[in-house]
Amino acid sequence: MIIAPSVLTADLADLGNACSEAIDAGLDRLHLDVMDGNFVPNLTFGPPVIAKLRKVLGDGPIFDAHLMVENAEESFQQYIDAGCNHLSVHAEAVKHLHRCVTAIREAGATAGVVLNPGTPVDAALEVLSEIDLVLVMSVNPGFGGQSFIPTVESKIRRLKEAIDTQVAAGGRPVQIQVDGGVKAHNIAMLRDWGVSNCVVGSGIFNDKASVADNLAVIRQALE
Ligand code: DX5
Ligand code: ZN
């Protein structure tokens, strides 16, 4: 199971050190929640902050950008230029999804499609052969610390089936990533459903314990 810490619930005023703490704990994929205040009712950071973060952290960590923005087709190159290795775009926010994910891959990054809890799985299935990851939102995007929505199970199971079929036919393997409300108490269940990549925000960055201690509890739940 890949665990991608979401920096949304970290101390954003001390982002470099928060990310270093996660990297030192053994997490090499950082989930960067980019919010534009339009697609979601919140604002975080954009390419300039990501570029600085890349400079501070060096080339090692994978930057997994979750673009909760309206204009990803026009702006995605800025995120690649800032040092992102992976870009996930929302099926609900991109007009020409096939064109957009293809362009992201041609520009040298891996590409993912994000599905909100109310979005049918078909949006991702139509482009499954063109992408590297499907990000299933298990909360409505915009805020950290929300509760996991259990009805995403059927969506995840349908995706897993479609991906297995694609791989059996010699096609591209696609990761299923889940984002929102993932904690030690539900992560093993997600693995059983076929999830291989979990975004964890408040379960990793919180006031209760260090990143390393929170991660140890999560890893234990997966044993
Ligand atoms: C929500 C973000 C998530 C989220 C994760 O819009 O995409 O990455 O903040 O945080 P937790 O794990 O606290 O739900
Ligand atoms: Zn996210």
Short mmCIF file of C-alpha atoms and ligand atoms in Angstrom, two decimals:
data_model
loop_
_atom_site.label_atom_id
_atom_site.label_comp_id
_atom_site.label_asym_id
_atom_site.label_seq_id
_atom_site.Cartn_x
_atom_site.Cartn_y
_atom_site.Cartn_z
CA MET A 1 0.00 0.00 0.00
CA ILE A 2 1.39 3.39 -1.00
CA ILE A 3 0.64 6.05 1.59
CA ALA A 4 0.62 9.58 0.21
CA PRO A 5 0.51 12.18 2.97
CA SER A 6 -1.75 15.13 2.15
CA VAL A 7 -0.06 18.33 3.22
CA LEU A 8 -3.42 20.09 3.52
CA THR A 9 -3.62 19.42 7.25
CA ALA A 10 0.10 20.07 7.84
CA ASP A 11 1.38 23.42 9.08
CA LEU A 12 1.24 25.30 5.78
CA ALA A 13 3.33 28.11 7.26
CA ASP A 14 6.11 25.57 7.74
CA LEU A 15 5.45 23.41 4.71
CA GLY A 16 9.06 22.49 3.95
CA ASN A 17 9.68 21.09 7.42
CA ALA A 18 6.32 19.29 7.50
CA CYS A 19 7.19 17.55 4.22
CA SER A 20 10.70 16.73 5.46
CA GLU A 21 9.15 15.09 8.53
CA ALA A 22 7.04 12.88 6.26
CA ILE A 23 10.01 12.02 4.04
CA ASP A 24 12.15 11.18 7.08
CA ALA A 25 9.36 8.85 8.24
CA GLY A 26 9.76 6.96 4.94
CA LEU A 27 7.02 8.53 2.82
CA ASP A 28 8.30 9.49 -0.62
CA ARG A 29 5.06 10.50 -2.33
CA LEU A 30 3.64 13.86 -1.24
CA HIS A 31 0.01 14.59 -2.08
CA LEU A 32 -0.31 18.30 -2.89
CA ASP A 33 -3.89 19.57 -2.67
CA VAL A 34 -4.21 22.51 -5.05
CA MET A 35 -7.48 24.42 -4.58
CA ASP A 36 -8.54 27.42 -6.64
CA GLY A 37 -11.48 28.80 -4.63
CA ASN A 38 -13.78 28.15 -7.61
CA PHE A 39 -14.00 24.43 -8.20
CA VAL A 40 -13.87 23.96 -4.43
CA PRO A 41 -14.72 26.53 -1.74
CA ASN A 42 -11.17 26.81 -0.44
CA LEU A 43 -7.77 28.11 -1.56
CA THR A 44 -4.39 26.56 -0.88
CA PHE A 45 -1.29 27.04 -3.03
CA GLY A 46 -0.18 26.85 -6.64
CA PRO A 47 2.90 26.46 -8.86
CA PRO A 48 5.13 29.08 -7.17
CA VAL A 49 4.85 27.41 -3.76
CA ILE A 50 5.32 23.95 -5.30
CA ALA A 51 8.44 25.13 -7.16
CA LYS A 52 9.94 26.42 -3.90
CA LEU A 53 9.07 23.17 -2.17
CA ARG A 54 10.83 21.21 -4.93
CA LYS A 55 13.90 23.38 -4.42
CA VAL A 56 13.90 22.78 -0.67
CA LEU A 57 13.24 19.02 -0.86
CA GLY A 58 15.37 18.15 -3.90
CA ASP A 59 14.55 15.68 -6.66
CA GLY A 60 13.77 12.67 -4.45
CA PRO A 61 10.13 12.82 -3.42
CA ILE A 62 7.30 12.24 -5.87
CA PHE A 63 5.03 15.27 -6.07
CA ASP A 64 1.47 14.03 -6.60
CA ALA A 65 -0.66 17.09 -7.36
CA HIS A 66 -4.41 16.87 -6.88
CA LEU A 67 -5.69 19.72 -9.00
CA MET A 68 -9.01 20.97 -7.62
CA VAL A 69 -9.07 23.74 -10.20
CA GLU A 70 -11.37 24.82 -13.02
CA ASN A 71 -8.82 25.33 -15.75
CA ALA A 72 -6.50 22.34 -15.55
CA GLU A 73 -6.34 22.05 -19.35
CA GLU A 74 -4.76 25.47 -19.57
CA SER A 75 -2.64 25.40 -16.41
CA PHE A 76 -1.31 21.83 -16.08
CA GLN A 77 2.05 22.62 -17.67
CA GLN A 78 2.79 25.10 -14.87
CA TYR A 79 2.55 22.30 -12.31
CA ILE A 80 4.90 20.07 -14.30
CA ASP A 81 7.33 22.97 -14.66
CA ALA A 82 7.12 23.52 -10.88
CA GLY A 83 8.32 19.96 -10.31
CA CYS A 84 5.21 17.77 -10.12
CA ASN A 85 5.67 14.17 -11.28
CA HIS A 86 2.01 13.25 -11.20
CA LEU A 87 -1.14 15.29 -11.92
CA SER A 88 -4.68 14.21 -11.11
CA VAL A 89 -7.49 16.24 -12.71
CA HIS A 90 -11.18 16.18 -11.82
CA ALA A 91 -13.55 14.60 -14.34
CA GLU A 92 -16.10 17.23 -13.24
CA ALA A 93 -13.80 20.19 -13.94
CA VAL A 94 -12.19 19.31 -17.26
CA LYS A 95 -14.17 19.75 -20.48
CA HIS A 96 -12.06 17.50 -22.69
CA LEU A 97 -10.84 14.84 -20.30
CA HIS A 98 -9.26 12.53 -22.88
CA ARG A 99 -7.33 15.39 -24.45
CA CYS A 100 -6.20 16.67 -21.06
CA VAL A 101 -4.84 13.37 -19.66
CA THR A 102 -3.14 12.59 -22.96
CA ALA A 103 -1.48 16.01 -22.95
CA ILE A 104 -0.30 15.55 -19.36
CA ARG A 105 1.36 12.25 -20.26
CA GLU A 106 2.91 13.72 -23.41
CA ALA A 107 4.36 16.50 -21.25
CA GLY A 108 6.20 13.89 -19.18
CA ALA A 109 4.09 13.44 -16.04
CA THR A 110 1.84 10.57 -15.03
CA ALA A 111 -1.87 11.32 -15.20
CA GLY A 112 -4.84 10.57 -12.99
CA VAL A 113 -8.59 11.17 -13.11
CA VAL A 114 -10.41 12.19 -9.95
CA LEU A 115 -14.02 11.23 -9.28
CA ASN A 116 -16.08 13.11 -6.69
CA PRO A 117 -18.37 11.00 -4.50
CA GLY A 118 -21.37 11.92 -6.70
CA THR A 119 -19.65 11.21 -10.02
CA PRO A 120 -20.25 7.86 -11.74
CA VAL A 121 -17.29 5.57 -12.34
CA ASP A 122 -17.86 5.58 -16.12
CA ALA A 123 -16.08 8.94 -16.51
CA ALA A 124 -12.82 7.21 -15.58
CA LEU A 125 -13.54 3.97 -17.41
CA GLU A 126 -13.75 5.84 -20.72
CA VAL A 127 -10.12 6.94 -20.40
CA LEU A 128 -8.75 3.97 -18.44
CA SER A 129 -6.29 2.99 -21.17
CA GLU A 130 -4.78 6.51 -21.15
CA ILE A 131 -4.14 7.05 -17.44
CA ASP A 132 -1.92 5.83 -14.60
CA LEU A 133 -4.24 6.34 -11.64
CA VAL A 134 -7.87 6.86 -10.68
CA LEU A 135 -8.39 8.96 -7.56
CA VAL A 136 -11.66 8.09 -5.87
CA MET A 137 -12.76 10.88 -3.54
CA SER A 138 -14.22 9.47 -0.35
CA VAL A 139 -15.18 12.97 0.87
CA ASN A 140 -16.43 15.98 -1.06
CA PRO A 141 -13.26 17.90 -1.87
CA GLY A 142 -12.29 21.19 -0.30
CA PHE A 143 -11.38 20.43 3.29
CA GLY A 144 -9.30 18.05 5.37
CA GLY A 145 -10.58 16.17 8.37
CA GLN A 146 -13.95 15.07 6.96
CA SER A 147 -15.58 11.66 7.46
CA PHE A 148 -15.11 8.80 5.01
CA ILE A 149 -18.16 8.15 2.76
CA PRO A 150 -18.59 4.35 2.72
CA THR A 151 -20.75 4.19 -0.43
CA VAL A 152 -17.59 4.57 -2.55
CA GLU A 153 -17.11 0.82 -2.12
CA SER A 154 -19.10 -0.15 -5.22
CA LYS A 155 -17.20 2.41 -7.31
CA ILE A 156 -13.86 1.05 -6.15
CA ARG A 157 -14.90 -2.56 -6.78
CA ARG A 158 -16.09 -1.74 -10.32
CA LEU A 159 -12.87 0.08 -11.04
CA LYS A 160 -10.77 -2.81 -9.74
CA GLU A 161 -12.65 -5.21 -11.99
CA ALA A 162 -12.15 -2.99 -15.05
CA ILE A 163 -8.46 -2.51 -14.31
CA ASP A 164 -7.90 -6.25 -13.82
CA THR A 165 -9.60 -6.88 -17.17
CA GLN A 166 -7.42 -4.25 -18.86
CA VAL A 167 -4.22 -5.71 -17.36
CA ALA A 168 -5.22 -9.30 -18.28
CA ALA A 169 -5.58 -8.11 -21.88
CA GLY A 170 -2.03 -6.73 -21.79
CA GLY A 171 -3.09 -3.15 -21.10
CA ARG A 172 -1.78 -0.55 -18.72
CA PRO A 173 -1.89 -1.13 -14.95
CA VAL A 174 -3.76 1.67 -13.21
CA GLN A 175 -3.51 2.48 -9.51
CA ILE A 176 -6.62 3.10 -7.45
CA GLN A 177 -6.00 5.94 -5.00
CA VAL A 178 -8.52 6.92 -2.32
CA ASP A 179 -8.59 10.37 -0.73
CA GLY A 180 -10.59 11.62 2.24
CA GLY A 181 -11.15 10.30 5.75
CA VAL A 182 -8.59 7.51 5.42
CA LYS A 183 -7.33 6.49 8.84
CA ALA A 184 -5.86 3.46 10.63
CA HIS A 185 -9.37 2.09 11.29
CA ASN A 186 -10.39 1.81 7.61
CA ILE A 187 -7.18 1.45 5.59
CA ALA A 188 -7.07 -2.37 5.69
CA MET A 189 -10.66 -2.47 4.40
CA LEU A 190 -9.63 -0.25 1.48
CA ARG A 191 -6.79 -2.60 0.62
CA ASP A 192 -9.28 -5.49 0.58
CA TRP A 193 -11.41 -3.54 -1.90
CA GLY A 194 -8.43 -3.23 -4.28
CA VAL A 195 -7.00 0.15 -3.33
CA SER A 196 -3.22 0.39 -3.71
CA ASN A 197 -2.63 4.05 -2.86
CA CYS A 198 -4.14 5.98 0.05
CA VAL A 199 -4.01 9.70 0.67
CA VAL A 200 -3.89 10.40 4.40
CA GLY A 201 -4.13 13.98 5.69
CA SER A 202 -5.35 14.46 9.27
CA GLY A 203 -4.45 10.85 10.10
CA ILE A 204 -0.78 11.76 9.55
CA PHE A 205 -0.49 15.50 10.18
CA ASN A 206 -2.24 16.30 13.47
CA ASP A 207 -1.57 17.75 16.90
CA LYS A 208 -1.88 14.42 18.66
CA ALA A 209 1.33 12.69 17.56
CA SER A 210 4.34 12.93 15.26
CA VAL A 211 4.16 11.86 11.63
CA ALA A 212 6.33 8.83 12.42
CA ASP A 213 4.08 7.72 15.29
CA ASN A 214 0.89 8.20 13.27
CA LEU A 215 2.42 6.29 10.37
CA ALA A 216 3.44 3.43 12.67
CA VAL A 217 -0.20 3.02 13.77
CA ILE A 218 -1.37 3.01 10.14
CA ARG A 219 1.30 0.47 9.12
CA GLN A 220 0.30 -1.72 12.04
CA ALA A 221 -3.31 -1.68 10.87
CA LEU A 222 -2.10 -3.05 7.54
CA GLU A 223 -0.18 -5.98 9.06
C1 DX5 B 1 -9.75 17.06 0.25
C2 DX5 B 1 -8.33 16.67 -0.09
C3 DX5 B 1 -7.74 15.56 0.70
C4 DX5 B 1 -7.93 15.65 2.18
C5 DX5 B 1 -7.23 14.60 2.94
O1 DX5 B 1 -10.19 18.00 -0.66
O2 DX5 B 1 -8.25 16.28 -1.44
O3 DX5 B 1 -6.43 15.29 0.29
O4 DX5 B 1 -7.69 16.89 2.68
O5 DX5 B 1 -7.36 14.88 4.31
P1 DX5 B 1 -8.03 13.88 5.34
O6 DX5 B 1 -7.23 12.62 5.32
O7 DX5 B 1 -7.96 14.62 6.62
O8 DX5 B 1 -9.45 13.64 4.88
ZN ZN B 2 -6.38 15.36 -2.26
#
